[in-house]
Coordinates of C-alpha atoms in Angstrom, one line a residue:
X7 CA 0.0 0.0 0.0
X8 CA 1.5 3.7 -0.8
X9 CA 1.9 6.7 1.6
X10 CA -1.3 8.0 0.5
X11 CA -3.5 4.8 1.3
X12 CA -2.2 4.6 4.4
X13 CA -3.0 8.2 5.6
X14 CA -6.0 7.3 4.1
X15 CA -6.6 4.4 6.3
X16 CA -5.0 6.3 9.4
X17 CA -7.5 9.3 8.7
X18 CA -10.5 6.8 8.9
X19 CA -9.4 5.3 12.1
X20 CA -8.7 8.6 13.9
X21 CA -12.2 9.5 12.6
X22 CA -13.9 6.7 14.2
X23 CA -11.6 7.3 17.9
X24 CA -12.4 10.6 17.8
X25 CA -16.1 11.1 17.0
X26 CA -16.0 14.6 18.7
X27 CA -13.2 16.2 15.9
X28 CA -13.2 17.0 12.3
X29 CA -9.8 15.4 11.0
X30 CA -7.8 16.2 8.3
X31 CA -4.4 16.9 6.4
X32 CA -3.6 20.6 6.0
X33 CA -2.8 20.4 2.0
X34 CA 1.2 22.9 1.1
X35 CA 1.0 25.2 -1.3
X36 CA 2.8 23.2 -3.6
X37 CA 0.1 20.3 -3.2
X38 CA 2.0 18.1 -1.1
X39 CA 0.2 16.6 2.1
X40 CA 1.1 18.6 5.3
X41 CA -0.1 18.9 9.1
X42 CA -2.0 16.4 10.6
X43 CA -4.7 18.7 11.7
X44 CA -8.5 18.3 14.0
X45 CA -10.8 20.9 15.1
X46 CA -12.6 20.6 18.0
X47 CA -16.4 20.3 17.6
X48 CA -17.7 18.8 21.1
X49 CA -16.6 20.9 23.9
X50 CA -17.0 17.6 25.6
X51 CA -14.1 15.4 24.0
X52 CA -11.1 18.1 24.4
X53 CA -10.3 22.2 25.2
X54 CA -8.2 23.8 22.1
X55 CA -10.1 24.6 19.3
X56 CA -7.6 23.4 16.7
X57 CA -4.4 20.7 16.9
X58 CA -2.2 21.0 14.2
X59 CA 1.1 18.4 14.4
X60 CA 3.2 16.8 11.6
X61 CA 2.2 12.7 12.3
X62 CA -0.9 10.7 13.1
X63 CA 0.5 9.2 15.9
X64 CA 1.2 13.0 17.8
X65 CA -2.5 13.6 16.8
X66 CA -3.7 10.7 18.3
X67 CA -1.8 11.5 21.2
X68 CA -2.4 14.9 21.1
X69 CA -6.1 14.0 21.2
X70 CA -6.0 11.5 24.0
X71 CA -4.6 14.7 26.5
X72 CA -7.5 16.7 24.9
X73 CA -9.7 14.1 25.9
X74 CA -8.3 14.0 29.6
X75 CA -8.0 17.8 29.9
X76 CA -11.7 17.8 29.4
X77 CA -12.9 15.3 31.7
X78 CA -10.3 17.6 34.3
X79 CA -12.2 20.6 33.4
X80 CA -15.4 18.8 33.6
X81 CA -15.1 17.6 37.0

């Protein structure tokens, strides 16, 4: 499978872990792939408005603290 299938397949999974996000790659000027980037759109699952970071793994893990900051805020 190529680069692009993969961050296809990694997109999809962050998608389904992260139900509260709206996840994408930021797209270069030149039309190469960038950031790895969610917006938050359920106060509930996380606190910054936006993550931006350059692999799917820092997003996912990036995500995961969103997710405890909120349940900290929450309590």
């Amino acid at each position: 499978m190529d680069a692009r299938g993969r961050d296809e397949r990694e997109l999809e999974r962050l998608r389904a872990d992260f139900g509260g996000w709206r996840i994408w790659r930021a797209v270069k000027r030149d039309g190469r792939l960038g950031e790895w980037v969610a917006s938050l759109h359920d106060p509930a699952v996380g606190v910054e408005p936006t993550v931006m970071v350059p692999t799917a793994p820092l997003l996912r893990e990036a995500l995961l603290g969103q997710a405890d900051r909120a349940q900290v805020r929450s309590l």
